[in-house]
mmCIF file of C-alpha atoms and ligand atoms in Angstrom:
data_model
loop_
_atom_site.group_PDB
_atom_site.id
_atom_site.type_symbol
_atom_site.label_atom_id
_atom_site.label_comp_id
_atom_site.label_asym_id
_atom_site.label_seq_id
_atom_site.Cartn_x
_atom_site.Cartn_y
_atom_site.Cartn_z
ATOM 1 C CA MET F 845 108.419 81.645 66.864
ATOM 2 C CA ASN F 846 111.353 80.591 69.050
ATOM 3 C CA GLU F 847 111.824 76.996 70.046
ATOM 4 C CA ILE F 848 110.494 76.489 73.548
ATOM 5 C CA ALA F 849 112.255 73.993 75.785
ATOM 6 C CA PRO F 850 110.155 71.441 77.694
ATOM 7 C CA PHE F 851 109.777 72.340 81.329
ATOM 8 C CA GLU F 852 111.175 70.622 84.360
ATOM 9 C CA GLN F 853 109.019 69.164 87.095
ATOM 10 C CA PHE F 854 108.170 71.573 89.861
ATOM 11 C CA SER F 855 109.516 71.112 93.360
ATOM 12 C CA GLU F 856 107.552 69.815 96.337
ATOM 13 C CA ALA F 857 107.851 73.265 97.939
ATOM 14 C CA THR F 858 106.158 74.833 94.932
ATOM 15 C CA ALA F 859 103.464 72.187 94.902
ATOM 16 C CA ASP F 860 102.652 72.944 98.543
ATOM 17 C CA SER F 861 102.299 76.671 98.120
ATOM 18 C CA CYS F 862 100.480 77.218 94.831
ATOM 19 C CA ALA F 863 97.560 75.894 92.934
ATOM 20 C CA ARG F 864 98.551 73.510 90.142
ATOM 21 C CA ALA F 865 97.011 75.992 87.725
ATOM 22 C CA PRO F 866 96.018 79.630 87.904
ATOM 23 C CA ILE F 867 92.304 80.279 87.454
ATOM 24 C CA GLY F 868 92.729 83.275 85.204
ATOM 25 C CA LEU F 869 95.172 84.762 82.738
ATOM 26 C CA LEU F 870 95.274 88.479 82.066
ATOM 27 C CA ALA F 871 96.409 88.895 78.475
ATOM 28 C CA GLU F 872 97.566 92.455 77.904
ATOM 29 C CA LEU F 873 97.397 92.245 74.130
ATOM 30 C CA THR F 874 98.707 95.761 73.630
ATOM 31 C CA HIS F 875 99.516 98.924 75.536
ATOM 32 C CA ARG F 876 98.051 101.058 72.743
ATOM 33 C CA CYS F 877 94.881 102.870 73.814
ATOM 34 C CA PRO F 878 92.972 105.898 72.534
ATOM 35 C CA LEU F 879 92.291 106.953 76.138
ATOM 36 C CA GLN F 880 94.868 108.422 78.495
ATOM 37 C CA CYS F 881 93.378 107.793 81.946
ATOM 38 C CA PRO F 882 95.724 109.011 84.674
ATOM 39 C CA TYR F 883 95.113 105.907 86.821
ATOM 40 C CA CYS F 884 95.939 103.294 84.182
ATOM 41 C CA SER F 885 97.349 100.068 85.637
ATOM 42 C CA ASN F 886 99.833 99.696 82.774
ATOM 43 C CA PRO F 887 103.472 100.434 83.637
ATOM 44 C CA LEU F 888 104.895 103.930 83.130
ATOM 45 C CA GLU F 889 107.171 102.452 80.447
ATOM 46 C CA LEU F 890 104.627 101.249 77.893
ATOM 47 C CA ASP F 891 105.441 98.519 75.370
ATOM 48 C CA ARG F 892 105.515 99.737 71.783
ATOM 49 C CA VAL F 893 103.615 98.207 68.903
ATOM 50 C CA ASN F 894 106.747 96.689 67.338
ATOM 51 C CA GLN F 895 107.424 94.806 70.592
ATOM 52 C CA GLU F 896 103.999 93.130 70.745
ATOM 53 C CA LEU F 897 103.592 89.366 70.409
ATOM 54 C CA THR F 898 102.429 88.245 66.988
ATOM 55 C CA THR F 899 99.041 86.674 66.309
ATOM 56 C CA ALA F 900 100.568 83.186 66.297
ATOM 57 C CA GLU F 901 102.377 83.840 69.573
ATOM 58 C CA TRP F 902 99.174 85.005 71.310
ATOM 59 C CA GLN F 903 97.293 82.038 69.882
ATOM 60 C CA ASP F 904 99.963 79.758 71.301
ATOM 61 C CA VAL F 905 99.596 81.468 74.711
ATOM 62 C CA MET F 906 95.858 80.672 74.575
ATOM 63 C CA ARG F 907 96.478 76.991 73.804
ATOM 64 C CA GLN F 908 99.137 76.723 76.497
ATOM 65 C CA ALA F 909 96.798 78.410 78.994
ATOM 66 C CA ALA F 910 94.108 75.817 78.313
ATOM 67 C CA ASP F 911 96.671 72.997 78.596
ATOM 68 C CA LEU F 912 97.768 74.393 81.947
ATOM 69 C CA GLY F 913 94.197 74.239 83.232
ATOM 70 C CA ILE F 914 93.422 77.956 83.183
ATOM 71 C CA LEU F 915 89.678 78.620 82.969
ATOM 72 C CA GLN F 916 89.318 82.304 82.127
ATOM 73 C CA ILE F 917 91.135 84.622 79.750
ATOM 74 C CA HIS F 918 90.828 88.356 80.304
ATOM 75 C CA LEU F 919 91.660 90.084 77.032
ATOM 76 C CA SER F 920 92.949 93.441 78.089
ATOM 77 C CA GLY F 921 95.372 96.197 77.207
ATOM 78 C CA GLY F 922 95.671 99.081 76.712
ATOM 79 C CA GLU F 923 92.671 98.716 74.505
ATOM 80 C CA PRO F 924 92.576 95.137 73.140
ATOM 81 C CA THR F 925 90.267 96.021 70.247
ATOM 82 C CA VAL F 926 93.025 98.042 68.565
ATOM 83 C CA ARG F 927 94.601 94.666 67.727
ATOM 84 C CA LYS F 928 93.252 93.839 64.263
ATOM 85 C CA ASP F 929 93.786 90.143 65.001
ATOM 86 C CA LEU F 930 91.581 90.093 68.113
ATOM 87 C CA GLU F 931 89.127 87.827 66.288
ATOM 88 C CA GLN F 932 91.843 85.247 65.558
ATOM 89 C CA ILE F 933 92.968 85.258 69.189
ATOM 90 C CA VAL F 934 89.400 84.962 70.535
ATOM 91 C CA GLU F 935 88.641 82.134 68.145
ATOM 92 C CA VAL F 936 91.607 80.053 69.307
ATOM 93 C CA ALA F 937 90.903 80.801 72.986
ATOM 94 C CA ALA F 938 87.264 79.771 72.652
ATOM 95 C CA LYS F 939 88.127 76.617 70.720
ATOM 96 C CA ALA F 940 90.598 75.709 73.463
ATOM 97 C CA GLY F 941 87.691 75.819 75.920
ATOM 98 C CA LEU F 942 88.594 79.057 77.702
ATOM 99 C CA TYR F 943 85.998 81.508 79.017
ATOM 100 C CA THR F 944 86.818 84.786 77.274
ATOM 101 C CA ASN F 945 86.271 88.209 78.792
ATOM 102 C CA LEU F 946 86.921 91.337 76.726
ATOM 103 C CA ILE F 947 88.021 94.280 78.887
ATOM 104 C CA THR F 948 87.393 97.375 76.807
ATOM 105 C CA ALA F 949 86.929 101.127 77.028
ATOM 106 C CA GLY F 950 84.240 100.646 74.391
ATOM 107 C CA VAL F 951 85.170 103.493 72.058
ATOM 108 C CA THR F 952 86.609 101.533 69.148
ATOM 109 C CA LEU F 953 84.230 98.570 68.784
ATOM 110 C CA THR F 954 81.553 98.524 66.112
ATOM 111 C CA ARG F 955 78.301 96.566 66.230
ATOM 112 C CA ASP F 956 79.462 94.240 63.450
ATOM 113 C CA ARG F 957 82.773 93.554 65.109
ATOM 114 C CA LEU F 958 81.155 92.763 68.448
ATOM 115 C CA LYS F 959 78.777 90.359 66.704
ATOM 116 C CA ALA F 960 81.692 88.717 64.890
ATOM 117 C CA LEU F 961 83.577 88.328 68.162
ATOM 118 C CA GLN F 962 80.529 86.779 69.795
ATOM 119 C CA ASP F 963 80.133 84.374 66.882
ATOM 120 C CA LEU F 964 83.761 83.348 67.288
ATOM 121 C CA GLY F 965 83.183 82.550 70.960
ATOM 122 C CA LEU F 966 83.555 85.760 73.003
ATOM 123 C CA ASP F 967 81.701 85.116 76.264
ATOM 124 C CA HIS F 968 81.671 88.353 78.239
ATOM 125 C CA VAL F 969 82.247 92.103 77.944
ATOM 126 C CA GLN F 970 83.685 94.295 80.668
ATOM 127 C CA LEU F 971 83.232 97.978 79.911
ATOM 128 C CA SER F 972 85.202 100.630 81.769
ATOM 129 C CA ILE F 973 83.673 104.037 82.386
ATOM 130 C CA GLN F 974 85.335 107.227 83.533
ATOM 131 C CA ASP F 975 82.222 109.153 84.627
ATOM 132 C CA VAL F 976 78.647 109.692 83.484
ATOM 133 C CA ASP F 977 79.149 113.411 83.098
ATOM 134 C CA ASP F 978 80.357 113.954 79.515
ATOM 135 C CA ALA F 979 82.705 116.832 80.234
ATOM 136 C CA ASN F 980 84.247 115.132 83.241
ATOM 137 C CA ALA F 981 84.601 111.804 81.413
ATOM 138 C CA GLU F 982 86.423 113.663 78.630
ATOM 139 C CA LYS F 983 88.675 115.401 81.107
ATOM 140 C CA ILE F 984 89.592 112.143 82.863
ATOM 141 C CA SER F 985 90.224 110.124 79.690
ATOM 142 C CA ALA F 986 91.506 112.949 77.452
ATOM 143 C CA TYR F 987 89.097 111.548 74.849
ATOM 144 C CA LYS F 988 86.064 113.292 73.367
ATOM 145 C CA GLY F 989 82.691 111.632 72.913
ATOM 146 C CA GLY F 990 83.528 108.398 74.732
ATOM 147 C CA LEU F 991 80.396 108.227 76.857
ATOM 148 C CA GLU F 992 78.065 108.157 73.857
ATOM 149 C CA LYS F 993 80.072 105.304 72.331
ATOM 150 C CA LYS F 994 79.867 103.363 75.597
ATOM 151 C CA ARG F 995 76.069 103.797 75.592
ATOM 152 C CA GLU F 996 75.987 102.345 72.081
ATOM 153 C CA LEU F 997 78.177 99.420 73.040
ATOM 154 C CA GLY F 998 75.892 98.704 75.997
ATOM 155 C CA LYS F 999 72.939 98.645 73.599
ATOM 156 C CA TRP F 1000 74.645 96.118 71.311
ATOM 157 C CA VAL F 1001 75.734 93.915 74.196
ATOM 158 C CA ARG F 1002 72.109 93.759 75.344
ATOM 159 C CA GLU F 1003 70.904 93.128 71.798
ATOM 160 C CA PHE F 1004 73.253 90.140 71.555
ATOM 161 C CA SER F 1005 72.309 88.920 75.062
ATOM 162 C CA MET F 1006 75.894 88.957 76.269
ATOM 163 C CA PRO F 1007 76.769 89.302 79.950
ATOM 164 C CA LEU F 1008 78.094 92.760 80.791
ATOM 165 C CA THR F 1009 80.188 94.065 83.675
ATOM 166 C CA VAL F 1010 80.689 97.796 84.145
ATOM 167 C CA ASN F 1011 84.031 98.675 85.683
ATOM 168 C CA ALA F 1012 83.995 102.087 87.344
ATOM 169 C CA PRO F 1013 87.337 103.228 88.754
ATOM 170 C CA ILE F 1014 86.449 105.640 91.565
ATOM 171 C CA HIS F 1015 88.532 108.603 92.738
ATOM 172 C CA ARG F 1016 88.295 112.200 93.889
ATOM 173 C CA HIS F 1017 87.031 113.458 90.505
ATOM 174 C CA ASN F 1018 84.004 111.170 90.151
ATOM 175 C CA ILE F 1019 83.184 109.825 93.608
ATOM 176 C CA GLU F 1020 80.388 112.355 94.125
ATOM 177 C CA ASN F 1021 78.739 110.984 90.985
ATOM 178 C CA LEU F 1022 78.621 107.396 92.244
ATOM 179 C CA PRO F 1023 74.790 107.186 92.456
ATOM 180 C CA ASN F 1024 74.575 108.271 88.791
ATOM 181 C CA ILE F 1025 77.299 105.825 87.793
ATOM 182 C CA ILE F 1026 75.291 103.000 89.385
ATOM 183 C CA ASN F 1027 72.151 104.198 87.571
ATOM 184 C CA PHE F 1028 74.095 104.259 84.306
ATOM 185 C CA ALA F 1029 75.092 100.620 84.799
ATOM 186 C CA VAL F 1030 71.437 99.701 85.358
ATOM 187 C CA GLU F 1031 70.375 101.637 82.230
ATOM 188 C CA LEU F 1032 73.029 99.815 80.203
ATOM 189 C CA GLY F 1033 71.569 96.519 81.376
ATOM 190 C CA ALA F 1034 74.788 95.471 83.105
ATOM 191 C CA ASP F 1035 74.716 92.327 85.222
ATOM 192 C CA ARG F 1036 77.532 93.427 87.466
ATOM 193 C CA ILE F 1037 79.343 96.595 88.495
ATOM 194 C CA GLU F 1038 82.793 96.928 89.953
ATOM 195 C CA VAL F 1039 82.939 100.049 92.082
ATOM 196 C CA ALA F 1040 86.691 100.012 92.088
ATOM 197 C CA ASN F 1041 88.344 102.579 94.284
ATOM 198 C CA ILE F 1042 91.640 103.302 92.608
ATOM 199 C CA GLN F 1043 94.577 101.157 93.678
ATOM 200 C CA TYR F 1044 97.677 103.300 93.669
ATOM 201 C CA TYR F 1045 100.241 101.637 91.427
ATOM 202 C CA ALA F 1046 101.893 102.780 88.192
ATOM 203 C CA TRP F 1047 100.073 105.789 86.670
ATOM 204 C CA ALA F 1048 97.663 106.003 89.594
ATOM 205 C CA LEU F 1049 100.572 106.237 92.014
ATOM 206 C CA LYS F 1050 102.091 108.995 89.901
ATOM 207 C CA ASN F 1051 98.739 110.808 90.079
ATOM 208 C CA ARG F 1052 97.889 109.919 93.681
ATOM 209 C CA ALA F 1053 97.911 113.549 94.838
ATOM 210 C CA SER F 1054 95.329 114.370 92.137
ATOM 211 C CA LEU F 1055 93.117 111.333 92.635
ATOM 212 C CA MET F 1056 92.877 110.633 96.364
ATOM 213 C CA PRO F 1057 89.362 111.118 97.782
ATOM 214 C CA THR F 1058 88.774 112.072 101.423
ATOM 215 C CA ARG F 1059 87.965 109.485 104.073
ATOM 216 C CA ALA F 1060 84.480 111.002 104.424
ATOM 217 C CA GLN F 1061 83.876 110.583 100.671
ATOM 218 C CA VAL F 1062 84.983 106.953 100.800
ATOM 219 C CA LEU F 1063 82.781 106.165 103.797
ATOM 220 C CA ARG F 1064 79.836 107.804 102.069
ATOM 221 C CA SER F 1065 80.512 105.819 98.869
ATOM 222 C CA ALA F 1066 80.468 102.573 100.893
ATOM 223 C CA GLU F 1067 77.046 103.539 102.262
ATOM 224 C CA ILE F 1068 75.794 104.323 98.756
ATOM 225 C CA VAL F 1069 76.943 100.903 97.546
ATOM 226 C CA GLU F 1070 75.324 99.120 100.510
ATOM 227 C CA GLU F 1071 72.023 100.893 99.887
ATOM 228 C CA ALA F 1072 72.156 100.211 96.138
ATOM 229 C CA LYS F 1073 73.021 96.528 96.721
ATOM 230 C CA GLU F 1074 69.823 96.110 98.714
ATOM 231 C CA ARG F 1075 67.688 98.108 96.264
ATOM 232 C CA LEU F 1076 69.060 96.351 93.183
ATOM 233 C CA LYS F 1077 69.057 92.753 94.411
ATOM 234 C CA GLY F 1078 68.434 90.493 91.431
ATOM 235 C CA VAL F 1079 69.238 93.351 89.017
ATOM 236 C CA LEU F 1080 72.876 94.281 89.541
ATOM 237 C CA VAL F 1081 75.657 92.482 91.395
ATOM 238 C CA PHE F 1082 78.178 94.721 93.152
ATOM 239 C CA ASP F 1083 81.914 94.337 93.692
ATOM 240 C CA PHE F 1084 83.228 97.070 95.961
ATOM 241 C CA VAL F 1085 86.998 97.470 95.952
ATOM 242 C CA VAL F 1086 87.974 99.376 99.092
ATOM 243 C CA PRO F 1087 90.772 101.921 98.920
ATOM 244 C CA ASP F 1088 93.855 100.620 100.707
ATOM 245 C CA TYR F 1089 94.810 103.969 102.167
ATOM 246 C CA TYR F 1090 91.768 104.076 104.439
ATOM 247 C CA ALA F 1091 91.809 100.373 105.328
ATOM 248 C CA LYS F 1092 93.011 98.795 108.572
ATOM 249 C CA THR F 1093 93.812 95.413 107.129
ATOM 250 C CA PRO F 1094 95.395 94.670 103.755
ATOM 251 C CA LYS F 1095 93.712 92.935 100.857
ATOM 252 C CA PRO F 1096 94.994 89.481 99.851
ATOM 253 C CA CYS F 1097 96.409 91.016 96.674
ATOM 254 C CA MET F 1098 96.019 88.796 93.592
ATOM 255 C CA GLY F 1099 94.522 86.211 95.973
ATOM 256 C CA GLY F 1100 98.121 85.539 97.031
ATOM 257 C CA TRP F 1101 101.299 85.873 94.976
ATOM 258 C CA GLY F 1102 101.603 83.168 92.318
ATOM 259 C CA LYS F 1103 98.451 81.501 93.595
ATOM 260 C CA GLY F 1104 95.682 82.071 91.084
ATOM 261 C CA ILE F 1105 96.503 84.705 88.466
ATOM 262 C CA ILE F 1106 99.049 84.986 85.689
ATOM 263 C CA ASN F 1107 99.693 88.110 83.623
ATOM 264 C CA VAL F 1108 101.221 88.260 80.157
ATOM 265 C CA THR F 1109 102.419 91.661 78.896
ATOM 266 C CA PRO F 1110 102.199 92.805 75.251
ATOM 267 C CA GLN F 1111 105.792 91.710 74.625
ATOM 268 C CA GLY F 1112 105.258 88.321 76.292
ATOM 269 C CA ARG F 1113 106.761 88.824 79.736
ATOM 270 C CA VAL F 1114 104.958 86.662 82.282
ATOM 271 C CA LEU F 1115 104.232 88.394 85.594
ATOM 272 C CA PRO F 1116 102.692 87.302 88.896
ATOM 273 C CA CYS F 1117 100.805 90.612 88.903
ATOM 274 C CA HIS F 1118 100.418 93.549 86.547
ATOM 275 C CA ALA F 1119 102.510 95.900 88.723
ATOM 276 C CA SER F 1120 105.326 93.517 89.624
ATOM 277 C CA GLU F 1121 107.842 94.893 87.105
ATOM 278 C CA GLN F 1122 108.545 97.716 89.565
ATOM 279 C CA ILE F 1123 109.975 95.264 92.122
ATOM 280 C CA PRO F 1124 113.754 95.001 91.754
ATOM 281 C CA GLY F 1125 115.355 91.554 91.769
ATOM 282 C CA LEU F 1126 112.538 89.711 90.036
ATOM 283 C CA GLU F 1127 113.386 87.791 86.878
ATOM 284 C CA PHE F 1128 110.554 87.643 84.377
ATOM 285 C CA ASP F 1129 110.454 84.882 81.809
ATOM 286 C CA ASN F 1130 108.988 85.354 78.352
ATOM 287 C CA VAL F 1131 106.536 83.087 76.533
ATOM 288 C CA LYS F 1132 108.838 83.351 73.504
ATOM 289 C CA SER F 1133 111.443 81.251 75.276
ATOM 290 C CA LYS F 1134 109.659 79.174 77.939
ATOM 291 C CA ARG F 1135 106.435 77.249 78.335
ATOM 292 C CA LEU F 1136 103.730 78.987 80.365
ATOM 293 C CA ALA F 1137 103.437 75.976 82.702
ATOM 294 C CA ASP F 1138 107.162 76.021 83.388
ATOM 295 C CA ILE F 1139 107.079 79.752 84.140
ATOM 296 C CA TRP F 1140 104.067 79.372 86.443
ATOM 297 C CA LEU F 1141 105.556 76.524 88.430
ATOM 298 C CA ASN F 1142 109.265 77.267 88.401
ATOM 299 C CA GLY F 1143 109.731 80.918 87.422
ATOM 300 C CA GLN F 1144 111.902 82.913 89.830
ATOM 301 C CA ALA F 1145 109.413 85.799 89.941
ATOM 302 C CA PHE F 1146 106.509 83.468 90.750
ATOM 303 C CA ASN F 1147 108.331 81.672 93.550
ATOM 304 C CA LYS F 1148 109.905 84.725 95.155
ATOM 305 C CA TYR F 1149 106.835 85.664 97.251
ATOM 306 C CA ARG F 1150 104.764 82.518 96.887
ATOM 307 C CA GLY F 1151 103.413 81.082 100.140
ATOM 308 C CA THR F 1152 104.578 82.541 103.455
ATOM 309 C CA SER F 1153 108.216 81.489 103.902
ATOM 310 C CA TRP F 1154 109.561 84.850 102.604
ATOM 311 C CA MET F 1155 107.717 86.813 105.299
ATOM 312 C CA LYS F 1156 109.261 88.949 108.021
ATOM 313 C CA GLU F 1157 107.572 90.174 111.194
ATOM 314 C CA PRO F 1158 104.855 91.241 111.820
ATOM 315 C CA CYS F 1159 103.463 89.069 108.981
ATOM 316 C CA LYS F 1160 105.489 85.991 109.927
ATOM 317 C CA SER F 1161 103.661 85.333 113.212
ATOM 318 C CA CYS F 1162 100.344 86.896 112.167
ATOM 319 C CA PRO F 1163 97.382 84.493 112.399
ATOM 320 C CA LYS F 1164 96.103 85.979 109.125
ATOM 321 C CA ALA F 1165 99.305 85.280 107.184
ATOM 322 C CA GLU F 1166 97.643 82.526 105.165
ATOM 323 C CA LEU F 1167 94.569 84.675 104.560
ATOM 324 C CA ASP F 1168 95.933 88.021 103.380
ATOM 325 C CA PHE F 1169 99.493 86.913 102.490
ATOM 326 C CA GLY F 1170 100.877 90.134 103.964
ATOM 327 C CA GLY F 1171 98.831 92.221 101.529
ATOM 328 C CA CYS F 1172 100.327 93.654 98.377
ATOM 329 C CA ARG F 1173 104.028 93.195 97.509
ATOM 330 C CA CYS F 1174 103.945 96.018 94.984
ATOM 331 C CA GLN F 1175 102.492 98.471 97.488
ATOM 332 C CA ALA F 1176 105.034 97.412 100.130
ATOM 333 C CA MET F 1177 107.762 98.084 97.561
ATOM 334 C CA ALA F 1178 106.333 101.389 96.360
ATOM 335 C CA PHE F 1179 105.725 102.826 99.809
ATOM 336 C CA THR F 1180 108.434 101.297 101.997
ATOM 337 C CA GLY F 1181 111.151 100.466 99.461
ATOM 338 C CA ASP F 1182 111.150 96.759 100.442
ATOM 339 C CA ALA F 1183 108.753 94.252 98.889
ATOM 340 C CA THR F 1184 109.175 91.866 101.860
ATOM 341 C CA ASN F 1185 107.714 94.415 104.262
ATOM 342 C CA THR F 1186 104.130 94.231 105.444
ATOM 343 C CA ASP F 1187 101.770 96.117 103.161
ATOM 344 C CA PRO F 1188 101.485 99.606 104.745
ATOM 345 C CA ALA F 1189 97.687 99.253 104.486
ATOM 346 C CA CYS F 1190 97.966 96.924 107.509
ATOM 347 C CA LYS F 1191 97.549 98.591 110.894
ATOM 348 C CA PHE F 1192 100.470 96.484 112.218
ATOM 349 C CA SER F 1193 102.882 97.897 109.626
ATOM 350 C CA PRO F 1194 105.320 100.435 111.093
ATOM 351 C CA HIS F 1195 104.597 102.528 107.952
ATOM 352 C CA HIS F 1196 100.824 102.535 108.408
ATOM 353 C CA ALA F 1197 100.503 105.957 110.098
ATOM 354 C CA GLU F 1198 102.613 107.585 107.399
ATOM 355 C CA PHE F 1199 100.528 105.836 104.708
ATOM 356 C CA VAL F 1200 97.226 107.106 106.108
ATOM 357 C CA ALA F 1201 98.680 110.585 106.652
ATOM 358 C CA ALA F 1202 99.681 110.776 102.960
ATOM 359 C CA ALA F 1203 96.081 110.088 101.917
ATOM 360 C CA GLU F 1204 94.654 112.578 104.370
ATOM 361 C CA ARG F 1205 97.116 115.291 103.388
ATOM 362 C CA GLU F 1206 96.631 114.842 99.636
ATOM 363 C CA SER F 1207 92.857 114.526 99.735
ATOM 364 C CA ALA F 1208 92.590 117.707 101.845
ATOM 365 C CA ASN F 1209 94.443 119.792 99.266
ATOM 366 C CA PRO F 1210 91.827 122.107 97.701
ATOM 367 C CA ASN F 1211 93.985 122.514 94.569
ATOM 368 C CA PRO F 1212 95.221 119.062 93.551
ATOM 369 C CA PRO F 1213 97.897 118.944 90.839
ATOM 370 C CA ALA F 1214 96.957 118.511 87.166
ATOM 371 C CA PHE F 1215 96.762 114.950 85.839
ATOM 372 C CA VAL F 1216 99.828 113.321 84.376
ATOM 373 C CA TYR F 1217 98.129 111.591 81.468
ATOM 374 C CA ARG F 1218 99.060 108.051 80.493
ATOM 375 C CA ARG F 1219 100.740 108.028 77.120
ATOM 376 C CA LEU F 1220 103.462 106.418 75.096
ATOM 377 C CA GLY F 1221 106.701 108.299 74.986
ATOM 378 C CA GLY F 1222 106.698 109.773 78.447
ATOM 379 C CA ALA F 1223 104.511 111.352 81.055
ATOM 380 C CA LYS F 1224 103.441 114.956 80.676
ATOM 381 C CA SER F 1225 101.126 116.800 83.049
ATOM 382 C CA GLY F 1226 97.741 118.068 81.905
ATOM 383 C CA ALA F 1227 99.031 121.606 82.174
ATOM 384 C CA GLU F 1228 101.931 120.806 79.824
ATOM 385 C CA THR F 1229 99.641 119.354 77.185
ATOM 386 C CA GLU F 1230 97.333 122.367 76.839
HETATM 387 FE FE1 LIG M 2547 101.359 93.461 92.719
HETATM 388 FE FE2 LIG M 2547 99.555 93.716 94.671
HETATM 389 S S1 LIG M 2547 99.666 94.822 92.771
HETATM 390 S S2 LIG M 2547 101.099 92.203 94.462
#
């Protein structure tokens, strides 16, 4: 591993506008994945296996994260279980005192491996599902037989008394199945479900015209969640992620830029958010050459949109500036071409009407385009892959 220089003290300005330590670290151990979901949050340019951090480098990231005061590690990908050294990484993270969450599609884990991971200190499993209709789940993920494997994983998680979250990305092609998706989470014995309307970055943005549900579908899904929340009190906890395109106010994306979350890519680049590589002008440091604490406190990318001093109007004088932080920088960049603009999800953004119109136009199309599946080596549409 490269020699890492000690870091300099952070400035007073940085100290005022960020927490001393992020709460969570998203460790994208790999971009490899057997699934090809067209809404994947990984970048369009996926890291290759020969670029990935080594076992020792990831273990060092875990130790540095604990030293920095981080509490939770989200082991993600791609599919993190394709890393044969996942056990060694989990073991070091757990020994360092970190709460470890495995974010998995659940198609590659075996019962024995899950047990071994638990014995080494794995605390929590987060299982993503595409749909509860087999054929539709296969169509969305371009993977056969996944649903049955997820059922099995749910059974093992229950057997080992581990906490389980079901993550259900919701879009045009599964939103009508939401009641069954909620039932599936209950049958699995999940403690929590994230009904996560797709956020349109990266692959999801590329596939927005295929994935966008109608406003009526979204409103109905919110009612379904409200009803289920009441009915399943004490059984299942709900997180409902609203779709930006039908919102009037923006979400405080990442809880504020450089405020609580840190993201490490498979090759070790340290990002303020998973989608930030699309913003021009940001300089991303790498854990191979700098300490995590130094990057968090002093990194150019982390300080660029930290706090509120970078804001323009209408955010600058908005009474909610310290609450929503102007929304999402990546969405402002993707939709308006300027990351310092107000998130177009905000009704005060001059781009808001155009933003809503795009969703309404695309969701009304009776023949949405074929998926562009997420894969290494370039995007091809579903039609091209037949
Ligand atoms: Fe990057 Fe919102 S996804 S700031």
